[in-house]
Structure formats: structure tokens, C-alpha cells
Short mmCIF file of C-alpha atoms and ligand atoms in Angstrom, two decimals:
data_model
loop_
_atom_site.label_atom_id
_atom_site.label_comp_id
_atom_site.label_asym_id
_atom_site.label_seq_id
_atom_site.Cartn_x
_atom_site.Cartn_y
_atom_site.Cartn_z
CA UNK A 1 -40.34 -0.89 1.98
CA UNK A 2 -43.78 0.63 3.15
CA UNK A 3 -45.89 1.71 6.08
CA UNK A 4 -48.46 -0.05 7.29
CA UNK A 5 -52.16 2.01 7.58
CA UNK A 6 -55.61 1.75 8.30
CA UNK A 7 -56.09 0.01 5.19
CA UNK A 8 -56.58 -3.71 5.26
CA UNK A 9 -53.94 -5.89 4.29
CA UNK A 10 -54.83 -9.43 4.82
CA UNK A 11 -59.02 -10.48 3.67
CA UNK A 12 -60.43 -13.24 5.62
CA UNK A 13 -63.28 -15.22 4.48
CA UNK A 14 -65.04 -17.89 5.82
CA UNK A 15 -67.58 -20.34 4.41
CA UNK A 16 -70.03 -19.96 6.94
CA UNK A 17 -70.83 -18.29 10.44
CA UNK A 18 -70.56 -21.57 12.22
CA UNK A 19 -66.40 -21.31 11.11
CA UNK A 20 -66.29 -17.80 12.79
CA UNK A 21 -65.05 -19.63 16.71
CA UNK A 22 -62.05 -20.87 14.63
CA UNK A 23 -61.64 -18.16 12.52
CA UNK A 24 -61.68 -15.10 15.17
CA UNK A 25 -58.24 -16.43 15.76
CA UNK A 26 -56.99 -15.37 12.80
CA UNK A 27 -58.28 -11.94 13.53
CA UNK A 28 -56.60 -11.74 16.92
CA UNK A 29 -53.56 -12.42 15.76
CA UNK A 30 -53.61 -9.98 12.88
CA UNK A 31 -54.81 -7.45 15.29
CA UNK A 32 -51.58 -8.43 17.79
CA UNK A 33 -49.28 -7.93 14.53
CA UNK A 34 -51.17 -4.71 14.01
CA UNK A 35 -52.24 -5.55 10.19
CA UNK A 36 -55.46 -4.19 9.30
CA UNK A 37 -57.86 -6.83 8.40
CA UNK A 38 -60.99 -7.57 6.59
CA UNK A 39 -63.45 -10.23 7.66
CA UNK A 40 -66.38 -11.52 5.77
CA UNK A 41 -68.61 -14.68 4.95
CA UNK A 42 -68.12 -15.64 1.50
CA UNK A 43 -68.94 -19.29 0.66
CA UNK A 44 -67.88 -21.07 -2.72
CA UNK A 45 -71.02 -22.59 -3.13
CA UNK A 46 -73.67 -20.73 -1.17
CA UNK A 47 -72.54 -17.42 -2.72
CA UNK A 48 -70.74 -18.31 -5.47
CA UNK A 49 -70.59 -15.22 -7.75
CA UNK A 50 -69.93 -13.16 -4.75
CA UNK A 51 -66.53 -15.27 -3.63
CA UNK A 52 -65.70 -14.54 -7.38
CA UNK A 53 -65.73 -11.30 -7.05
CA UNK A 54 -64.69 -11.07 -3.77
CA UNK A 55 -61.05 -12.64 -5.17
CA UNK A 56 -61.32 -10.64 -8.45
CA UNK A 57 -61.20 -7.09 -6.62
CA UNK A 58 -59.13 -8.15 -3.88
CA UNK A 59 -55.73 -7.11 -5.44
CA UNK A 60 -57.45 -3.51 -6.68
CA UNK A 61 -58.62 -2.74 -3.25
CA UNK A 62 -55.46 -2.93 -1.59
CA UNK A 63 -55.30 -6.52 0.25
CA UNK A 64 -51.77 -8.32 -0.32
CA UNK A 65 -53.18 -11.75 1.46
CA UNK A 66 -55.98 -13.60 1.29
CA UNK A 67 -56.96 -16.53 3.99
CA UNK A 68 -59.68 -18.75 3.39
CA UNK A 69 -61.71 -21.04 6.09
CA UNK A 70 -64.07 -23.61 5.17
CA UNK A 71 -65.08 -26.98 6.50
CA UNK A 72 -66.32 -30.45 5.13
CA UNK A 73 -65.89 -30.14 1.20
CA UNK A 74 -63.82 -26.87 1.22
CA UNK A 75 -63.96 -25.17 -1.80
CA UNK A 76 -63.49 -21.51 -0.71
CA UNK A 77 -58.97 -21.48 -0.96
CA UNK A 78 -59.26 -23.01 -3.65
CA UNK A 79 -61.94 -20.73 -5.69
CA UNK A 80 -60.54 -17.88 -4.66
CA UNK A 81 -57.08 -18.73 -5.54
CA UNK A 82 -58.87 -19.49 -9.57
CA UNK A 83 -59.80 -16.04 -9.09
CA UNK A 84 -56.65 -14.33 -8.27
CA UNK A 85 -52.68 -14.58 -8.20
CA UNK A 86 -52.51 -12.88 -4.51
CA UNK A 87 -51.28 -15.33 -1.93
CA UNK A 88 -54.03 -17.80 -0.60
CA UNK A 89 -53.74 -19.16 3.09
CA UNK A 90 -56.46 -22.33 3.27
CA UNK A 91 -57.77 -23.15 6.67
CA UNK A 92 -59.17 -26.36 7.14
CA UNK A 93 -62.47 -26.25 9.62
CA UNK A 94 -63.06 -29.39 11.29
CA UNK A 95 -66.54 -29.82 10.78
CA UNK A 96 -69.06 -32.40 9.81
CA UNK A 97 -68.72 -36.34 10.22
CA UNK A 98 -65.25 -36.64 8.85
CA UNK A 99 -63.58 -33.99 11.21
CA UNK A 100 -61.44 -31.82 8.85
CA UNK A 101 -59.60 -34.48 7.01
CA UNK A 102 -62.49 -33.95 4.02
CA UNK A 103 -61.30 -30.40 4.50
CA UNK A 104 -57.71 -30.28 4.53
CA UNK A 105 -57.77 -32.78 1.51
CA UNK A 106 -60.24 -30.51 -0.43
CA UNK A 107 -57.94 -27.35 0.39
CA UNK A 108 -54.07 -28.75 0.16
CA UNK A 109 -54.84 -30.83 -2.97
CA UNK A 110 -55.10 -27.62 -5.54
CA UNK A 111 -53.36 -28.75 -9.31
CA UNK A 112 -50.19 -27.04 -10.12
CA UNK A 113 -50.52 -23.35 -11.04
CA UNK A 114 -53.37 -22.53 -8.36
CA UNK A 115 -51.55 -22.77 -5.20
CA UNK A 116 -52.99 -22.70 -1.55
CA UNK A 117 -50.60 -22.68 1.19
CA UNK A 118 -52.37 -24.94 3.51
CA UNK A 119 -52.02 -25.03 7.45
CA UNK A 120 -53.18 -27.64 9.74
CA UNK A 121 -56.85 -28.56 10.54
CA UNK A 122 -58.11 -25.19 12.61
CA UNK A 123 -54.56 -23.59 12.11
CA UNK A 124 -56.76 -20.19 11.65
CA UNK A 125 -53.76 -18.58 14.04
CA UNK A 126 -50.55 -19.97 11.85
CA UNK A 127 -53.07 -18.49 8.64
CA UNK A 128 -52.43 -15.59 10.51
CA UNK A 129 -48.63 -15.86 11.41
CA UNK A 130 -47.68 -16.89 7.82
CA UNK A 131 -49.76 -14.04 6.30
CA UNK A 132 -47.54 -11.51 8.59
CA UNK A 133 -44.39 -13.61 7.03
CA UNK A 134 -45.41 -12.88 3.47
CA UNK A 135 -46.32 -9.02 4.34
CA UNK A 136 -43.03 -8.94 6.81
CA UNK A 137 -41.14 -9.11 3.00
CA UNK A 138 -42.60 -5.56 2.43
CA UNK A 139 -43.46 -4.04 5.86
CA UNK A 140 -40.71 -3.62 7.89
CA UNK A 141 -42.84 -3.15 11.18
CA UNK A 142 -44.21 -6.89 10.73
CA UNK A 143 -40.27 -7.94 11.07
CA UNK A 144 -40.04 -6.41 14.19
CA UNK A 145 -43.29 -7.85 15.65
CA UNK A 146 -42.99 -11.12 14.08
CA UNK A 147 -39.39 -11.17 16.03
CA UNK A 148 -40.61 -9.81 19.42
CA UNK A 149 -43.55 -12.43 19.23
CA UNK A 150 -41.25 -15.36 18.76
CA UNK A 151 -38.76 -14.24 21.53
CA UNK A 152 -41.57 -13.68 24.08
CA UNK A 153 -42.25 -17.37 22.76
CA UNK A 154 -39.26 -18.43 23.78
CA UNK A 155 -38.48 -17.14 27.10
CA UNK A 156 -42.42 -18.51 28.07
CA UNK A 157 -41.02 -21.56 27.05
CA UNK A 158 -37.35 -21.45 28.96
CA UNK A 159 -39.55 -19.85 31.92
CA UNK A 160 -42.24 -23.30 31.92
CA UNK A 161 -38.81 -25.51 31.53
CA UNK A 162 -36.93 -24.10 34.60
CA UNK A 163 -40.32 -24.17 36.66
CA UNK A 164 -40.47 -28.04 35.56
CA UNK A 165 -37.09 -28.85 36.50
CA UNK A 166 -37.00 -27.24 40.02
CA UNK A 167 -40.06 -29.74 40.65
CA UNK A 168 -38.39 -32.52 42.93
CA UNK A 169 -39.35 -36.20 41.77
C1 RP5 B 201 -68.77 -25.28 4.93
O1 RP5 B 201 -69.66 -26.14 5.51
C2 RP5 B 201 -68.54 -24.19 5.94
O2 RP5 B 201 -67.28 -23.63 5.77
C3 RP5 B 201 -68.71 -24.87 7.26
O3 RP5 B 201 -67.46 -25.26 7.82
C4 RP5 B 201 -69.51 -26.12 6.91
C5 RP5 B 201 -70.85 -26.15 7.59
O4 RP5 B 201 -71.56 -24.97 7.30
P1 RP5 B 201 -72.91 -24.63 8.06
O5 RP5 B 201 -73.89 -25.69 7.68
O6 RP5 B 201 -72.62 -24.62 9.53
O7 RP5 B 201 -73.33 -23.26 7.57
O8 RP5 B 201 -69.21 -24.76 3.72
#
């Protein structure tokens, strides 16, 4: 069991600027979970070599999780997770004329031995969630915050119910 500290834990990348809207919620949530983040551009065909590289040092530099966001033919989950055995999160971005399905089938399709774990078109905030699941195995603190978040989940929810029910019809 560790401590969490000011170095970053979880890398996100993103294929382009235009994926940042979906991708900042990633960020927020990390930043709710208090896991230091990094956040980049990287894309797997506009900057190839650097994405390689990117994934290569990853592990050395201290980050336990990668998450990856790309739209239309998304590439970047999937070359990173070539480039390293860390865990990948894919995002899917809707973008472009086909709306994210290109995407999500380009990122949850990877061939056996080169996993992504893929969440749902513009799930940038359960990247984020499942991320704090795989670090909650080492970091103790993530347990604790991962719990409070889904209770305060819960009672919203119970709250919205009775308010629904006391509605007369
Ligand atoms: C992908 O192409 C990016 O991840 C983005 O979702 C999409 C469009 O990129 P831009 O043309 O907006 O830079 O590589």
C-alpha cells in the first residue's frame, strides 16, 4: 500500500485539441479523486514517434494508467497500448460523419495480447472512474474517495426519488 503525491499517476492523451471539451472531464474527475494527472496532445498519426515514446517512458516516469482519447479512426489506445504493458483506458470521441461508432470500433477491437479497456462513446469521466479503480488496488486513499463518491451518488439519487414521489398526479 502507498501514498499518493504530487507525482502524476494517471497520463492522458488526446489525439487532437478539438477532443480537449470531452477530455477535460477526465481531468476533473481525477482532480475530485485527488490523483495527480498528466495531460497532453499526442496523436498516433500526426505525431507518431512522439505517442511512441510517450507510451515507452510512461512506466519509468512514474504513471500507473494511461487513458487515451481520439475520434474518427482512433488509433491512439491502441498504439500506445503496442508500446507498453501499463493499463490503457480508450475513449471514444464522437467526431466526424460517423459520430464515434468509427471510434469506439477502432479502439475496443484491439487483437488478443494488446488490451484497451474501452468505455462508451465520450465516457472521458468513467476513463477517469475506472483509472481510480485500478490505482484504488494500491492507494488506499482512492478506496475511500471512490466510496464517498458513490454514496453521495446514491443519496442524490434517493433525494431526486422522494422529491418525485411527493409530486401529486
Ligand atoms: C482524431 O481526429 C482526433 O482525435 C480528433 O477526434 C479527430 C479530428 O481531429 P482534428 O481534425 O479536429 O484535429 O485524430
Amino acid at each position: 500500500m502507498d501514498k499518493i503525491t504530487k507525482k502524476p499517476l494517471v497520463g492522458i492523451l488526446m489525439g487532437s485539441d478539438s477532443d480537449l471539451p470531452v477530455m477535460e472531464k477526465a481531468a476533473e474527475v481525477l482532480k475530485e479523486m485527488g490523483v495527480p494527472y498528466e495531460i497532453e496532445i499526442s496523436s498516433a498519426h500526426r505525431l507518431a514517434d512522439r505517442t511512441a515514446e510517450y507510451a515507452r517512458t510512461a512506466r519509468g516516469r512514474g504513471v500507473e494508467v494511461i487513458i487515451a482519447g481520439a475520434g474518427m479512426a482512433a488509433h491512439l489506445a491502441g498504439v500506445i497500448a503496442a508500446h507498453t504493458t501499463l493499463p490503457v483506458i480508450g475513449v471514444p470521441i464522437k467526431s466526424g460523419a460517423l459520430n464515434g461508432v468509427d471510434a469506439l470500433y477502432s479502439t475496443v477491437q484491439m487483437p488478443p495480447g494488446v488490451p484497451v479497456a474501452t468505455v462508451a462513446i465520450d465516457g472521458a469521466k468513467n476513463s477517469a472512474y475506472l483509472a481510480c479503480s485500478v490505482l484504488s488496488i494500491k492507494y488506499p486513499e482512492v478506496v475511500g474517495r471512490l466510496d464517498a463518491f458513490r454514496e453521495k451518488t446514491r443519496q442524490g439519487l434517493m433525494e431526486k426519488s422522494k422529491r418525485l414521489r411527493r409530486k401529486p398526479y
